Short mmCIF file of C-alpha atoms in Angstrom, two decimals:
data_model
loop_
_atom_site.label_atom_id
_atom_site.label_comp_id
_atom_site.label_asym_id
_atom_site.label_seq_id
_atom_site.Cartn_x
_atom_site.Cartn_y
_atom_site.Cartn_z
CA MET A 197 0.00 0.01 -0.02
CA VAL A 198 2.84 2.39 0.84
CA ALA A 199 4.51 1.59 -2.50
CA ILE A 200 1.30 2.47 -4.37
CA LYS A 201 1.00 5.78 -2.50
CA ARG A 202 4.64 6.64 -3.31
CA ALA A 203 4.09 5.78 -6.95
CA ILE A 204 1.03 7.99 -7.09
CA LEU A 205 2.83 10.88 -5.39
CA SER A 206 5.79 10.50 -7.74
CA PHE A 207 3.50 10.57 -10.72
CA LEU A 208 1.69 13.67 -9.46
CA ALA A 209 4.97 15.43 -8.73
CA CYS A 210 6.29 14.69 -12.23
CA SER A 211 3.02 15.82 -13.80
CA TYR A 212 3.20 19.07 -11.82
CA LEU A 213 6.78 19.69 -12.86
CA LEU A 214 6.20 18.86 -16.53
CA ALA A 215 2.94 20.80 -17.01
CA PRO A 216 4.63 24.22 -17.44
CA THR A 217 6.88 22.73 -20.12
CA ALA A 218 3.90 21.44 -22.11
CA ILE A 219 2.19 24.83 -21.84
CA GLN A 220 5.37 26.64 -22.92
CA SER A 221 5.74 24.24 -25.83
CA ALA A 222 2.13 24.84 -26.93
CA ASN A 223 2.63 28.64 -26.63
CA ALA A 224 5.85 28.43 -28.67
CA TYR A 225 4.05 26.40 -31.35
CA SER A 226 1.16 28.87 -31.50
CA ALA A 227 3.55 31.79 -31.78
CA ARG A 228 5.58 30.09 -34.49
CA LEU A 229 2.49 29.14 -36.47
CA SER A 230 1.11 32.69 -36.21
CA GLN A 231 4.42 34.08 -37.38
CA GLY A 232 4.50 31.70 -40.34
CA ILE A 233 0.89 32.54 -41.29
CA GLY A 234 1.71 36.24 -41.04
CA LEU A 235 4.70 35.86 -43.36
CA PHE A 236 2.58 33.78 -45.74
CA ASN A 237 -0.15 36.44 -45.79
CA GLN A 238 2.46 39.07 -46.57
CA LYS A 239 3.55 36.87 -49.51
CA HIS A 240 7.00 36.24 -47.99
CA TYR A 241 6.79 32.55 -48.88
CA ASP A 242 10.54 31.94 -48.71
CA LYS A 243 10.65 33.34 -45.17
CA ALA A 244 7.41 31.64 -44.10
CA LEU A 245 8.63 28.19 -45.23
CA PRO A 246 11.24 27.49 -42.54
CA VAL A 247 9.00 28.90 -39.83
CA LEU A 248 6.08 26.71 -40.85
CA LYS A 249 8.36 23.67 -41.23
CA LYS A 250 9.51 24.17 -37.65
CA ALA A 251 5.91 24.59 -36.47
CA VAL A 252 4.94 21.28 -38.15
CA ARG A 253 7.99 19.63 -36.64
CA ASP A 254 6.98 20.88 -33.21
CA ASN A 255 3.35 19.72 -33.54
CA PRO A 256 2.97 17.26 -36.41
CA LEU A 257 -0.64 16.44 -35.54
CA ASP A 258 -2.03 19.94 -36.07
CA ALA A 259 -3.74 20.31 -39.42
CA ASN A 260 -3.33 24.09 -39.55
CA GLY A 261 0.43 23.80 -39.77
CA HIS A 262 0.22 21.26 -42.57
CA TYR A 263 -2.35 23.35 -44.45
CA TYR A 264 -0.27 26.52 -44.43
CA LEU A 265 2.89 24.63 -45.17
CA GLY A 266 1.07 23.08 -48.15
CA LEU A 267 -0.04 26.52 -49.32
CA CYS A 268 3.46 27.82 -48.96
CA TYR A 269 4.93 24.95 -51.03
CA GLN A 270 2.18 25.54 -53.63
CA GLU A 271 3.12 29.23 -53.95
CA LEU A 272 6.77 28.20 -54.34
CA LYS A 273 5.75 25.79 -57.16
CA GLN A 274 6.78 22.70 -55.15
CA ASN A 275 3.56 20.89 -55.88
CA SER A 276 4.55 17.39 -54.78
CA LEU A 277 5.50 18.67 -51.32
CA ALA A 278 2.33 20.74 -51.22
CA ARG A 279 0.26 17.68 -52.05
CA GLN A 280 1.89 15.69 -49.22
CA HIS A 281 0.87 18.29 -46.65
CA PHE A 282 -2.61 18.71 -48.09
CA GLN A 283 -3.18 14.95 -48.04
CA TRP A 284 -2.07 14.76 -44.42
#
């Protein structure tokens, strides 16, 4: 019983310590995605591309990053890469 309580307390302590990191990571992703979208909207596709690639690398499950990365590739006439991100 004592071992179970220790395991639960250890888990809760780790969760508490890691939660700010997850929030910071999400905030960094959101900021990076917003920056990439802003550059895309200003038609700075060559500058938006590395920012959006980093955003997709940080959060590969978010469709918005793939969508804008696909649009960016499309504007740069890299249609096969655009298609990959649109299909995702």
